Amino acid sequence: MRIACLLVPDLPLRAELRVHPELKGLPLAITSGRDSRAEVLAVSPEALSAGVRAQSFVSHARAICPELRVRVASPAADRAAREALLDIALSCSPRAASAPRCMGVFAAEAGVFLDATGMTSLFHSEQGFATALGARAKALGLPGTVAIACSRTVAQLAARAAPGHEIRVLPPGSEARFLSPLPIDLLDPEDRLAQTLTRFGVRTVRDLLRLPQRALAQRLGPEILRLIAQARGKEQETPLPRPTETHFREATDLDYAADRLEPLLFALRALLSRLMERLELRGLACGSLELQLRLSDGGQDSRGIGIAAPTRDGRVLLRLLALALEGKPPGAPIEGLALCIEGRPLRSDQLDLFRPRGPDPAVLDETLAELESLCGTGRVGAPAVADDHRPDAFAMKPFRLRPRTHDASHHRSGASEAPFASGLAVRAMRPPVAAQVWVHRGRPERLRSAVANGRVVRSAGPWRTTGRWWAEEGRFALDHYDVQVSDGTLLRLCFDWIAREWRIDAVYD
Amino acid sequence: MVPSPPSGPAPSALVQGLIQDPARPARRLEKLLADLGPQIRRIQGDDLGVGEPLRCCPTGLAQIDRLLGGGIPRGRLSEISGTLSSGRTSLALALLASTTRNGACTALVDRADGFDPRSAEMAGVDLDRVLWVRALGWREALRCTERLLETEGFPLVLLDMPPSVEKAGRDARGSTCWLRLARSVAQTQAALVVLSPQRLAGSHAEIVLEMQPTRARFSGTPALLEEFETQAVLVRHRSAPVGPTTSLRLRAHLSAA
């Protein structure tokens, strides 16, 4: 078993630079809070060369470097960066897991383990695999150290010990030789245990392994046994999982509450760009999109954006977001944004020789969103026959491109030459048109309405339809007539027994 | 005798030349064409595409397809007009059924909000391949139609105008909207069909088919609406003689409710 570890030693800094790339090259410190006694979590190389150190106070750092830029660590950016690390790992290996979070000296560290077994068949050598992994991490704005060893612990230690952003590959059997000279601090022991070992004069792994194990456990507790197992590189580890999670999230906090569309689109464009990079790494596309807005009045606005087919076209997704915000503006200025994407495999549509090519799914999404913004929600889609006894019932469902299924009932070769060319269609009246009807011997005799006026020449019916009698709302009792009026109109006349009124709900056309 | 020039602004040099040398206008014209140079293009007879057959969307009704010379032409605006109960909706559904049966997607901009899915399904329309756009106003309907034409992949776009003559006329007042639509569809391979209570598109329509109801038949005891007969009259066709008619018999479906 070979395990690779990708370690980013200054994740809060990298997470902030992912969101605000304009801060690159400036002396920058990421802190735990806004007050002067907040702790510096990570510093940029420029701030480091100016003398600013991590785990110092902000006030001290500002005193050392007056032009220091101070930013508070963003939990959302931190979480997104850790997830991006996992995406990088999964782009190279099917089995990967995030390293547990550390405390103390290594609190700013973030790592990910991945199964490197058999990678030589893809990358020629473990060195090549580690180089590719490091390059992908750097491309995503998360440069780190890569180490490959026989276990997670040894790989993590090797990555911690490697200076700069180096690559270190430990051949099998060389773990003990590598671990011996390492300082105990790299094992990240508890503070109390570290102080005790320092008093004993134990400074390196070699020193620790020389001591009798049982005696140490009796004096210092079972925690020392875990440390010894780590030092030997033989800590019991669970197998790396094969993650199936395809949920991606990126978030950002705005510097000031935005109430216009342009600054929101600017921020959304950056979020989409990072999400598309991550999707591309995993070989997925955006299957569904959700926009979450944090409003200045403390409220939340969450809206789903429908997508016809998985796409990686950021321009189309940005247009859909713009149309959604234009069509339904939020109720208050926006302080924070988050985009959640459900990744799905990019669908490749195999063209049919005998079927006309339909609209491009990406363009169709944009078109549907624009049509909906023009006509209103729920007024654009594919029609469907409602499972309802009311004659005027109908349904609409989202318009999706579906492959053609061969259905004999729809197949008719050539044009119809039968005695009846076609069926007589009905044109619905929405809303139904009120009518004044004179009735003679239970049958309509004359009619006056906005649609037709005159004497009823012929009529058929009534056909009675009732339903939902068990409910307070929605119950109906209708009598329908097919009526031909003297002005030539053929219509479907209806008497509503509940409302006690006549109306025309359809015309034969 | 040389005619005296008319009073008013001074004529251009060419006109002056023609007046002085009226016997050789052809030579002057040739000189003008030579001066204009690459700004004009000499068009030969076959460049006009005269006689080039247009691709069509068949309606699925043999009589109508024969009348139209194959079907509704693509890349053109066509109009089916008729009063209520003239059969234009039945013809439109037959056209939708024929197009969706071939696996193509169609779009219906329903300004009238009169589309009945149940009736369409009975006519053989594949509802999953119909994009139904229920536009609230005329401007929205016009913009939706243009947007659908810009989106390639819909070989048939139907624009259903309100059945009321007054409302449809109010919507389409002014011919610029029809010119816009005609130009938009000319750049595509789609067929744009307008369903209207009366002729609205004017000379911008390639084909205008007018539906004239003939009779409705009730029979049986108790009486049931059995069939409806209408006549389709070709009142306009850019490249074929007008006037031919054909009769359509439409069967009423059994259950009205």
mmCIF file with all atom_site columns, N, CA, C and O in Angstrom, chain B residues 106-152:
data_model
loop_
_atom_site.group_PDB
_atom_site.id
_atom_site.type_symbol
_atom_site.label_atom_id
_atom_site.label_alt_id
_atom_site.label_comp_id
_atom_site.label_asym_id
_atom_site.label_entity_id
_atom_site.label_seq_id
_atom_site.pdbx_PDB_ins_code
_atom_site.Cartn_x
_atom_site.Cartn_y
_atom_site.Cartn_z
_atom_site.occupancy
_atom_site.B_iso_or_equiv
_atom_site.pdbx_formal_charge
_atom_site.auth_seq_id
_atom_site.auth_comp_id
_atom_site.auth_asym_id
_atom_site.auth_atom_id
_atom_site.pdbx_PDB_model_num
ATOM 1   N N  . THR B 1 106 ? -40.862 21.517 -31.126 1.00 0.00 ? 106 THR B N  1
ATOM 2   C CA . THR B 1 106 ? -41.626 22.653 -31.649 1.00 0.00 ? 106 THR B CA 1
ATOM 3   C C  . THR B 1 106 ? -41.897 23.613 -30.505 1.00 0.00 ? 106 THR B C  1
ATOM 4   O O  . THR B 1 106 ? -41.801 23.239 -29.331 1.00 0.00 ? 106 THR B O  1
ATOM 5   N N  . ALA B 1 107 ? -42.234 24.830 -30.862 1.00 0.00 ? 107 ALA B N  1
ATOM 6   C CA . ALA B 1 107 ? -42.530 25.841 -29.848 1.00 0.00 ? 107 ALA B CA 1
ATOM 7   C C  . ALA B 1 107 ? -43.850 26.501 -30.181 1.00 0.00 ? 107 ALA B C  1
ATOM 8   O O  . ALA B 1 107 ? -44.151 26.758 -31.351 1.00 0.00 ? 107 ALA B O  1
ATOM 9   N N  . LEU B 1 108 ? -44.621 26.771 -29.150 1.00 0.00 ? 108 LEU B N  1
ATOM 10  C CA . LEU B 1 108 ? -45.912 27.438 -29.327 1.00 0.00 ? 108 LEU B CA 1
ATOM 11  C C  . LEU B 1 108 ? -45.936 28.655 -28.419 1.00 0.00 ? 108 LEU B C  1
ATOM 12  O O  . LEU B 1 108 ? -45.907 28.517 -27.192 1.00 0.00 ? 108 LEU B O  1
ATOM 13  N N  . VAL B 1 109 ? -45.954 29.849 -29.030 1.00 0.00 ? 109 VAL B N  1
ATOM 14  C CA . VAL B 1 109 ? -46.088 31.088 -28.261 1.00 0.00 ? 109 VAL B CA 1
ATOM 15  C C  . VAL B 1 109 ? -47.579 31.380 -28.210 1.00 0.00 ? 109 VAL B C  1
ATOM 16  O O  . VAL B 1 109 ? -48.182 31.787 -29.203 1.00 0.00 ? 109 VAL B O  1
ATOM 17  N N  . ASP B 1 110 ? -48.157 31.155 -27.065 1.00 0.00 ? 110 ASP B N  1
ATOM 18  C CA . ASP B 1 110 ? -49.611 31.165 -26.921 1.00 0.00 ? 110 ASP B CA 1
ATOM 19  C C  . ASP B 1 110 ? -50.067 32.501 -26.360 1.00 0.00 ? 110 ASP B C  1
ATOM 20  O O  . ASP B 1 110 ? -50.289 32.649 -25.166 1.00 0.00 ? 110 ASP B O  1
ATOM 21  N N  . ARG B 1 111 ? -50.201 33.477 -27.227 1.00 0.00 ? 111 ARG B N  1
ATOM 22  C CA . ARG B 1 111 ? -50.701 34.785 -26.800 1.00 0.00 ? 111 ARG B CA 1
ATOM 23  C C  . ARG B 1 111 ? -52.170 34.679 -26.414 1.00 0.00 ? 111 ARG B C  1
ATOM 24  O O  . ARG B 1 111 ? -52.654 35.407 -25.569 1.00 0.00 ? 111 ARG B O  1
ATOM 25  N N  . ALA B 1 112 ? -52.879 33.719 -27.049 1.00 0.00 ? 112 ALA B N  1
ATOM 26  C CA . ALA B 1 112 ? -54.311 33.545 -26.789 1.00 0.00 ? 112 ALA B CA 1
ATOM 27  C C  . ALA B 1 112 ? -54.561 32.723 -25.532 1.00 0.00 ? 112 ALA B C  1
ATOM 28  O O  . ALA B 1 112 ? -55.674 32.733 -25.015 1.00 0.00 ? 112 ALA B O  1
ATOM 29  N N  . ASP B 1 113 ? -53.532 31.975 -25.051 1.00 0.00 ? 113 ASP B N  1
ATOM 30  C CA . ASP B 1 113 ? -53.683 31.073 -23.908 1.00 0.00 ? 113 ASP B CA 1
ATOM 31  C C  . ASP B 1 113 ? -54.829 30.101 -24.124 1.00 0.00 ? 113 ASP B C  1
ATOM 32  O O  . ASP B 1 113 ? -55.653 29.858 -23.230 1.00 0.00 ? 113 ASP B O  1
ATOM 33  N N  . GLY B 1 114 ? -54.873 29.546 -25.356 1.00 0.00 ? 114 GLY B N  1
ATOM 34  C CA . GLY B 1 114 ? -55.988 28.665 -25.686 1.00 0.00 ? 114 GLY B CA 1
ATOM 35  C C  . GLY B 1 114 ? -55.575 27.231 -25.960 1.00 0.00 ? 114 GLY B C  1
ATOM 36  O O  . GLY B 1 114 ? -56.400 26.410 -26.367 1.00 0.00 ? 114 GLY B O  1
ATOM 37  N N  . PHE B 1 115 ? -54.296 26.920 -25.763 1.00 0.00 ? 115 PHE B N  1
ATOM 38  C CA . PHE B 1 115 ? -53.832 25.569 -26.083 1.00 0.00 ? 115 PHE B CA 1
ATOM 39  C C  . PHE B 1 115 ? -54.423 24.579 -25.087 1.00 0.00 ? 115 PHE B C  1
ATOM 40  O O  . PHE B 1 115 ? -54.362 24.786 -23.871 1.00 0.00 ? 115 PHE B O  1
ATOM 41  N N  . ASP B 1 116 ? -54.993 23.478 -25.614 1.00 0.00 ? 116 ASP B N  1
ATOM 42  C CA . ASP B 1 116 ? -55.592 22.455 -24.770 1.00 0.00 ? 116 ASP B CA 1
ATOM 43  C C  . ASP B 1 116 ? -54.760 21.186 -24.895 1.00 0.00 ? 116 ASP B C  1
ATOM 44  O O  . ASP B 1 116 ? -54.778 20.526 -25.946 1.00 0.00 ? 116 ASP B O  1
ATOM 45  N N  . PRO B 1 117 ? -54.009 20.809 -23.856 1.00 0.00 ? 117 PRO B N  1
ATOM 46  C CA . PRO B 1 117 ? -53.134 19.637 -23.980 1.00 0.00 ? 117 PRO B CA 1
ATOM 47  C C  . PRO B 1 117 ? -53.896 18.348 -24.290 1.00 0.00 ? 117 PRO B C  1
ATOM 48  O O  . PRO B 1 117 ? -53.423 17.505 -25.046 1.00 0.00 ? 117 PRO B O  1
ATOM 49  N N  . ARG B 1 118 ? -55.100 18.219 -23.724 1.00 0.00 ? 118 ARG B N  1
ATOM 50  C CA . ARG B 1 118 ? -55.858 16.984 -23.952 1.00 0.00 ? 118 ARG B CA 1
ATOM 51  C C  . ARG B 1 118 ? -56.213 16.837 -25.436 1.00 0.00 ? 118 ARG B C  1
ATOM 52  O O  . ARG B 1 118 ? -56.065 15.785 -26.044 1.00 0.00 ? 118 ARG B O  1
ATOM 53  N N  . SER B 1 119 ? -56.664 17.939 -26.015 1.00 0.00 ? 119 SER B N  1
ATOM 54  C CA . SER B 1 119 ? -57.025 17.945 -27.429 1.00 0.00 ? 119 SER B CA 1
ATOM 55  C C  . SER B 1 119 ? -55.800 17.685 -28.295 1.00 0.00 ? 119 SER B C  1
ATOM 56  O O  . SER B 1 119 ? -55.866 16.971 -29.300 1.00 0.00 ? 119 SER B O  1
ATOM 57  N N  . ALA B 1 120 ? -54.678 18.256 -27.894 1.00 0.00 ? 120 ALA B N  1
ATOM 58  C CA . ALA B 1 120 ? -53.455 18.071 -28.667 1.00 0.00 ? 120 ALA B CA 1
ATOM 59  C C  . ALA B 1 120 ? -52.998 16.618 -28.611 1.00 0.00 ? 120 ALA B C  1
ATOM 60  O O  . ALA B 1 120 ? -52.558 16.044 -29.610 1.00 0.00 ? 120 ALA B O  1
ATOM 61  N N  . GLU B 1 121 ? -53.114 16.019 -27.434 1.00 0.00 ? 121 GLU B N  1
ATOM 62  C CA . GLU B 1 121 ? -52.697 14.622 -27.303 1.00 0.00 ? 121 GLU B CA 1
ATOM 63  C C  . GLU B 1 121 ? -53.572 13.732 -28.168 1.00 0.00 ? 121 GLU B C  1
ATOM 64  O O  . GLU B 1 121 ? -53.093 12.799 -28.816 1.00 0.00 ? 121 GLU B O  1
ATOM 65  N N  . MET B 1 122 ? -54.871 14.034 -28.226 1.00 0.00 ? 122 MET B N  1
ATOM 66  C CA . MET B 1 122 ? -55.772 13.248 -29.077 1.00 0.00 ? 122 MET B CA 1
ATOM 67  C C  . MET B 1 122 ? -55.433 13.432 -30.546 1.00 0.00 ? 122 MET B C  1
ATOM 68  O O  . MET B 1 122 ? -55.643 12.531 -31.359 1.00 0.00 ? 122 MET B O  1
ATOM 69  N N  . ALA B 1 123 ? -54.897 14.593 -30.886 1.00 0.00 ? 123 ALA B N  1
ATOM 70  C CA . ALA B 1 123 ? -54.530 14.847 -32.290 1.00 0.00 ? 123 ALA B CA 1
ATOM 71  C C  . ALA B 1 123 ? -53.216 14.180 -32.660 1.00 0.00 ? 123 ALA B C  1
ATOM 72  O O  . ALA B 1 123 ? -52.811 14.221 -33.821 1.00 0.00 ? 123 ALA B O  1
ATOM 73  N N  . GLY B 1 124 ? -52.533 13.558 -31.670 1.00 0.00 ? 124 GLY B N  1
ATOM 74  C CA . GLY B 1 124 ? -51.286 12.870 -31.972 1.00 0.00 ? 124 GLY B CA 1
ATOM 75  C C  . GLY B 1 124 ? -50.039 13.691 -31.707 1.00 0.00 ? 124 GLY B C  1
ATOM 76  O O  . GLY B 1 124 ? -48.955 13.319 -32.145 1.00 0.00 ? 124 GLY B O  1
ATOM 77  N N  . VAL B 1 125 ? -50.165 14.807 -30.992 1.00 0.00 ? 125 VAL B N  1
ATOM 78  C CA . VAL B 1 125 ? -49.000 15.644 -30.706 1.00 0.00 ? 125 VAL B CA 1
ATOM 79  C C  . VAL B 1 125 ? -48.196 14.986 -29.584 1.00 0.00 ? 125 VAL B C  1
ATOM 80  O O  . VAL B 1 125 ? -48.771 14.546 -28.582 1.00 0.00 ? 125 VAL B O  1
ATOM 81  N N  . ASP B 1 126 ? -46.884 14.913 -29.761 1.00 0.00 ? 126 ASP B N  1
ATOM 82  C CA . ASP B 1 126 ? -46.001 14.429 -28.695 1.00 0.00 ? 126 ASP B CA 1
ATOM 83  C C  . ASP B 1 126 ? -45.754 15.619 -27.765 1.00 0.00 ? 126 ASP B C  1
ATOM 84  O O  . ASP B 1 126 ? -44.924 16.494 -28.051 1.00 0.00 ? 126 ASP B O  1
ATOM 85  N N  . LEU B 1 127 ? -46.471 15.658 -26.653 1.00 0.00 ? 127 LEU B N  1
ATOM 86  C CA . LEU B 1 127 ? -46.447 16.846 -25.794 1.00 0.00 ? 127 LEU B CA 1
ATOM 87  C C  . LEU B 1 127 ? -45.065 17.113 -25.210 1.00 0.00 ? 127 LEU B C  1
ATOM 88  O O  . LEU B 1 127 ? -44.725 18.253 -24.907 1.00 0.00 ? 127 LEU B O  1
ATOM 89  N N  . ASP B 1 128 ? -44.255 16.075 -25.056 1.00 0.00 ? 128 ASP B N  1
ATOM 90  C CA . ASP B 1 128 ? -42.923 16.289 -24.482 1.00 0.00 ? 128 ASP B CA 1
ATOM 91  C C  . ASP B 1 128 ? -42.041 17.105 -25.411 1.00 0.00 ? 128 ASP B C  1
ATOM 92  O O  . ASP B 1 128 ? -41.022 17.641 -24.992 1.00 0.00 ? 128 ASP B O  1
ATOM 93  N N  . ARG B 1 129 ? -42.403 17.174 -26.683 1.00 0.00 ? 129 ARG B N  1
ATOM 94  C CA . ARG B 1 129 ? -41.586 17.897 -27.657 1.00 0.00 ? 129 ARG B CA 1
ATOM 95  C C  . ARG B 1 129 ? -42.163 19.267 -27.990 1.00 0.00 ? 129 ARG B C  1
ATOM 96  O O  . ARG B 1 129 ? -41.739 19.889 -28.963 1.00 0.00 ? 129 ARG B O  1
ATOM 97  N N  . VAL B 1 130 ? -43.125 19.691 -27.198 1.00 0.00 ? 130 VAL B N  1
ATOM 98  C CA . VAL B 1 130 ? -43.710 21.011 -27.434 1.00 0.00 ? 130 VAL B CA 1
ATOM 99  C C  . VAL B 1 130 ? -43.282 21.922 -26.291 1.00 0.00 ? 130 VAL B C  1
ATOM 100 O O  . VAL B 1 130 ? -43.476 21.597 -25.120 1.00 0.00 ? 130 VAL B O  1
ATOM 101 N N  . LEU B 1 131 ? -42.715 23.040 -26.627 1.00 0.00 ? 131 LEU B N  1
ATOM 102 C CA . LEU B 1 131 ? -42.399 24.073 -25.635 1.00 0.00 ? 131 LEU B CA 1
ATOM 103 C C  . LEU B 1 131 ? -43.543 25.081 -25.677 1.00 0.00 ? 131 LEU B C  1
ATOM 104 O O  . LEU B 1 131 ? -43.733 25.788 -26.651 1.00 0.00 ? 131 LEU B O  1
ATOM 105 N N  . TRP B 1 132 ? -44.314 25.114 -24.610 1.00 0.00 ? 132 TRP B N  1
ATOM 106 C CA . TRP B 1 132 ? -45.507 25.954 -24.527 1.00 0.00 ? 132 TRP B CA 1
ATOM 107 C C  . TRP B 1 132 ? -45.140 27.223 -23.764 1.00 0.00 ? 132 TRP B C  1
ATOM 108 O O  . TRP B 1 132 ? -44.751 27.169 -22.598 1.00 0.00 ? 132 TRP B O  1
ATOM 109 N N  . VAL B 1 133 ? -45.270 28.350 -24.434 1.00 0.00 ? 133 VAL B N  1
ATOM 110 C CA . VAL B 1 133 ? -44.923 29.641 -23.836 1.00 0.00 ? 133 VAL B CA 1
ATOM 111 C C  . VAL B 1 133 ? -46.201 30.456 -23.743 1.00 0.00 ? 133 VAL B C  1
ATOM 112 O O  . VAL B 1 133 ? -46.756 30.869 -24.757 1.00 0.00 ? 133 VAL B O  1
ATOM 113 N N  . ARG B 1 134 ? -46.683 30.663 -22.538 1.00 0.00 ? 134 ARG B N  1
ATOM 114 C CA . ARG B 1 134 ? -47.948 31.380 -22.340 1.00 0.00 ? 134 ARG B CA 1
ATOM 115 C C  . ARG B 1 134 ? -47.628 32.852 -22.083 1.00 0.00 ? 134 ARG B C  1
ATOM 116 O O  . ARG B 1 134 ? -47.447 33.285 -20.951 1.00 0.00 ? 134 ARG B O  1
ATOM 117 N N  . ALA B 1 135 ? -47.522 33.592 -23.177 1.00 0.00 ? 135 ALA B N  1
ATOM 118 C CA . ALA B 1 135 ? -47.135 35.000 -23.069 1.00 0.00 ? 135 ALA B CA 1
ATOM 119 C C  . ALA B 1 135 ? -48.315 35.832 -22.580 1.00 0.00 ? 135 ALA B C  1
ATOM 120 O O  . ALA B 1 135 ? -49.455 35.610 -22.962 1.00 0.00 ? 135 ALA B O  1
ATOM 121 N N  . LEU B 1 136 ? -47.979 36.808 -21.720 1.00 0.00 ? 136 LEU B N  1
ATOM 122 C CA . LEU B 1 136 ? -49.043 37.618 -21.130 1.00 0.00 ? 136 LEU B CA 1
ATOM 123 C C  . LEU B 1 136 ? -49.447 38.778 -22.031 1.00 0.00 ? 136 LEU B C  1
ATOM 124 O O  . LEU B 1 136 ? -50.603 39.147 -22.102 1.00 0.00 ? 136 LEU B O  1
ATOM 125 N N  . GLY B 1 137 ? -48.488 39.390 -22.700 1.00 0.00 ? 137 GLY B N  1
ATOM 126 C CA . GLY B 1 137 ? -48.785 40.556 -23.524 1.00 0.00 ? 137 GLY B CA 1
ATOM 127 C C  . GLY B 1 137 ? -48.179 40.402 -24.902 1.00 0.00 ? 137 GLY B C  1
ATOM 128 O O  . GLY B 1 137 ? -47.409 39.475 -25.170 1.00 0.00 ? 137 GLY B O  1
ATOM 129 N N  . TRP B 1 138 ? -48.490 41.341 -25.778 1.00 0.00 ? 138 TRP B N  1
ATOM 130 C CA . TRP B 1 138 ? -48.027 41.245 -27.158 1.00 0.00 ? 138 TRP B CA 1
ATOM 131 C C  . TRP B 1 138 ? -46.516 41.437 -27.237 1.00 0.00 ? 138 TRP B C  1
ATOM 132 O O  . TRP B 1 138 ? -45.831 40.719 -27.965 1.00 0.00 ? 138 TRP B O  1
ATOM 133 N N  . ARG B 1 139 ? -45.990 42.400 -26.473 1.00 0.00 ? 139 ARG B N  1
ATOM 134 C CA . ARG B 1 139 ? -44.549 42.646 -26.537 1.00 0.00 ? 139 ARG B CA 1
ATOM 135 C C  . ARG B 1 139 ? -43.781 41.414 -26.068 1.00 0.00 ? 139 ARG B C  1
ATOM 136 O O  . ARG B 1 139 ? -42.765 41.042 -26.645 1.00 0.00 ? 139 ARG B O  1
ATOM 137 N N  . GLU B 1 140 ? -44.295 40.774 -24.999 1.00 0.00 ? 140 GLU B N  1
ATOM 138 C CA . GLU B 1 140 ? -43.645 39.558 -24.517 1.00 0.00 ? 140 GLU B CA 1
ATOM 139 C C  . GLU B 1 140 ? -43.735 38.455 -25.567 1.00 0.00 ? 140 GLU B C  1
ATOM 140 O O  . GLU B 1 140 ? -42.765 37.724 -25.800 1.00 0.00 ? 140 GLU B O  1
ATOM 141 N N  . ALA B 1 141 ? -44.898 38.336 -26.215 1.00 0.00 ? 141 ALA B N  1
ATOM 142 C CA . ALA B 1 141 ? -45.068 37.301 -27.238 1.00 0.00 ? 141 ALA B CA 1
ATOM 143 C C  . ALA B 1 141 ? -44.099 37.537 -28.401 1.00 0.00 ? 141 ALA B C  1
ATOM 144 O O  . ALA B 1 141 ? -43.477 36.606 -28.908 1.00 0.00 ? 141 ALA B O  1
ATOM 145 N N  . LEU B 1 142 ? -43.962 38.781 -28.795 1.00 0.00 ? 142 LEU B N  1
ATOM 146 C CA . LEU B 1 142 ? -43.065 39.103 -29.909 1.00 0.00 ? 142 LEU B CA 1
ATOM 147 C C  . LEU B 1 142 ? -41.625 38.775 -29.533 1.00 0.00 ? 142 LEU B C  1
ATOM 148 O O  . LEU B 1 142 ? -40.893 38.139 -30.308 1.00 0.00 ? 142 LEU B O  1
ATOM 149 N N  . ARG B 1 143 ? -41.221 39.172 -28.346 1.00 0.00 ? 143 ARG B N  1
ATOM 150 C CA . ARG B 1 143 ? -39.838 38.931 -27.907 1.00 0.00 ? 143 ARG B CA 1
ATOM 151 C C  . ARG B 1 143 ? -39.590 37.432 -27.768 1.00 0.00 ? 143 ARG B C  1
ATOM 152 O O  . ARG B 1 143 ? -38.534 36.933 -28.144 1.00 0.00 ? 143 ARG B O  1
ATOM 153 N N  . CYS B 1 144 ? -40.586 36.696 -27.218 1.00 0.00 ? 144 CYS B N  1
ATOM 154 C CA . CYS B 1 144 ? -40.439 35.243 -27.066 1.00 0.00 ? 144 CYS B CA 1
ATOM 155 C C  . CYS B 1 144 ? -40.286 34.573 -28.431 1.00 0.00 ? 144 CYS B C  1
ATOM 156 O O  . CYS B 1 144 ? -39.462 33.670 -28.602 1.00 0.00 ? 144 CYS B O  1
ATOM 157 N N  . THR B 1 145 ? -41.058 35.020 -29.400 1.00 0.00 ? 145 THR B N  1
ATOM 158 C CA . THR B 1 145 ? -40.979 34.432 -30.726 1.00 0.00 ? 145 THR B CA 1
ATOM 159 C C  . THR B 1 145 ? -39.605 34.678 -31.340 1.00 0.00 ? 145 THR B C  1
ATOM 160 O O  . THR B 1 145 ? -38.984 33.764 -31.894 1.00 0.00 ? 145 THR B O  1
ATOM 161 N N  . GLU B 1 146 ? -39.118 35.891 -31.194 1.00 0.00 ? 146 GLU B N  1
ATOM 162 C CA . GLU B 1 146 ? -37.789 36.197 -31.750 1.00 0.00 ? 146 GLU B CA 1
ATOM 163 C C  . GLU B 1 146 ? -36.712 35.371 -31.057 1.00 0.00 ? 146 GLU B C  1
ATOM 164 O O  . GLU B 1 146 ? -35.782 34.867 -31.689 1.00 0.00 ? 146 GLU B O  1
ATOM 165 N N  . ARG B 1 147 ? -36.852 35.219 -29.742 1.00 0.00 ? 147 ARG B N  1
ATOM 166 C CA . ARG B 1 147 ? -35.843 34.460 -28.990 1.00 0.00 ? 147 ARG B CA 1
ATOM 167 C C  . ARG B 1 147 ? -35.849 33.004 -29.415 1.00 0.00 ? 147 ARG B C  1
ATOM 168 O O  . ARG B 1 147 ? -34.799 32.361 -29.532 1.00 0.00 ? 147 ARG B O  1
ATOM 169 N N  . LEU B 1 148 ? -37.030 32.459 -29.641 1.00 0.00 ? 148 LEU B N  1
ATOM 170 C CA . LEU B 1 148 ? -37.123 31.058 -30.059 1.00 0.00 ? 148 LEU B CA 1
ATOM 171 C C  . LEU B 1 148 ? -36.555 30.882 -31.467 1.00 0.00 ? 148 LEU B C  1
ATOM 172 O O  . LEU B 1 148 ? -35.934 29.860 -31.768 1.00 0.00 ? 148 LEU B O  1
ATOM 173 N N  . LEU B 1 149 ? -36.743 31.863 -32.317 1.00 0.00 ? 149 LEU B N  1
ATOM 174 C CA . LEU B 1 149 ? -36.173 31.758 -33.658 1.00 0.00 ? 149 LEU B CA 1
ATOM 175 C C  . LEU B 1 149 ? -34.648 31.828 -33.603 1.00 0.00 ? 149 LEU B C  1
ATOM 176 O O  . LEU B 1 149 ? -33.953 31.167 -34.366 1.00 0.00 ? 149 LEU B O  1
ATOM 177 N N  . GLU B 1 150 ? -34.131 32.629 -32.656 1.00 0.00 ? 150 GLU B N  1
ATOM 178 C CA . GLU B 1 150 ? -32.667 32.723 -32.518 1.00 0.00 ? 150 GLU B CA 1
ATOM 179 C C  . GLU B 1 150 ? -32.077 31.422 -31.993 1.00 0.00 ? 150 GLU B C  1
ATOM 180 O O  . GLU B 1 150 ? -30.932 31.089 -32.269 1.00 0.00 ? 150 GLU B O  1
ATOM 181 N N  . THR B 1 151 ? -32.885 30.683 -31.207 1.00 0.00 ? 151 THR B N  1
ATOM 182 C CA . THR B 1 151 ? -32.410 29.416 -30.652 1.00 0.00 ? 151 THR B CA 1
ATOM 183 C C  . THR B 1 151 ? -32.614 28.341 -31.699 1.00 0.00 ? 151 THR B C  1
ATOM 184 O O  . THR B 1 151 ? -33.716 27.875 -31.937 1.00 0.00 ? 151 THR B O  1
ATOM 185 N N  . GLU B 1 152 ? -31.572 27.920 -32.332 1.00 0.00 ? 152 GLU B N  1
ATOM 186 C CA . GLU B 1 152 ? -31.716 26.903 -33.366 1.00 0.00 ? 152 GLU B CA 1
ATOM 187 C C  . GLU B 1 152 ? -32.134 25.584 -32.737 1.00 0.00 ? 152 GLU B C  1
ATOM 188 O O  . GLU B 1 152 ? -31.733 25.247 -31.634 1.00 0.00 ? 152 GLU B O  1
#
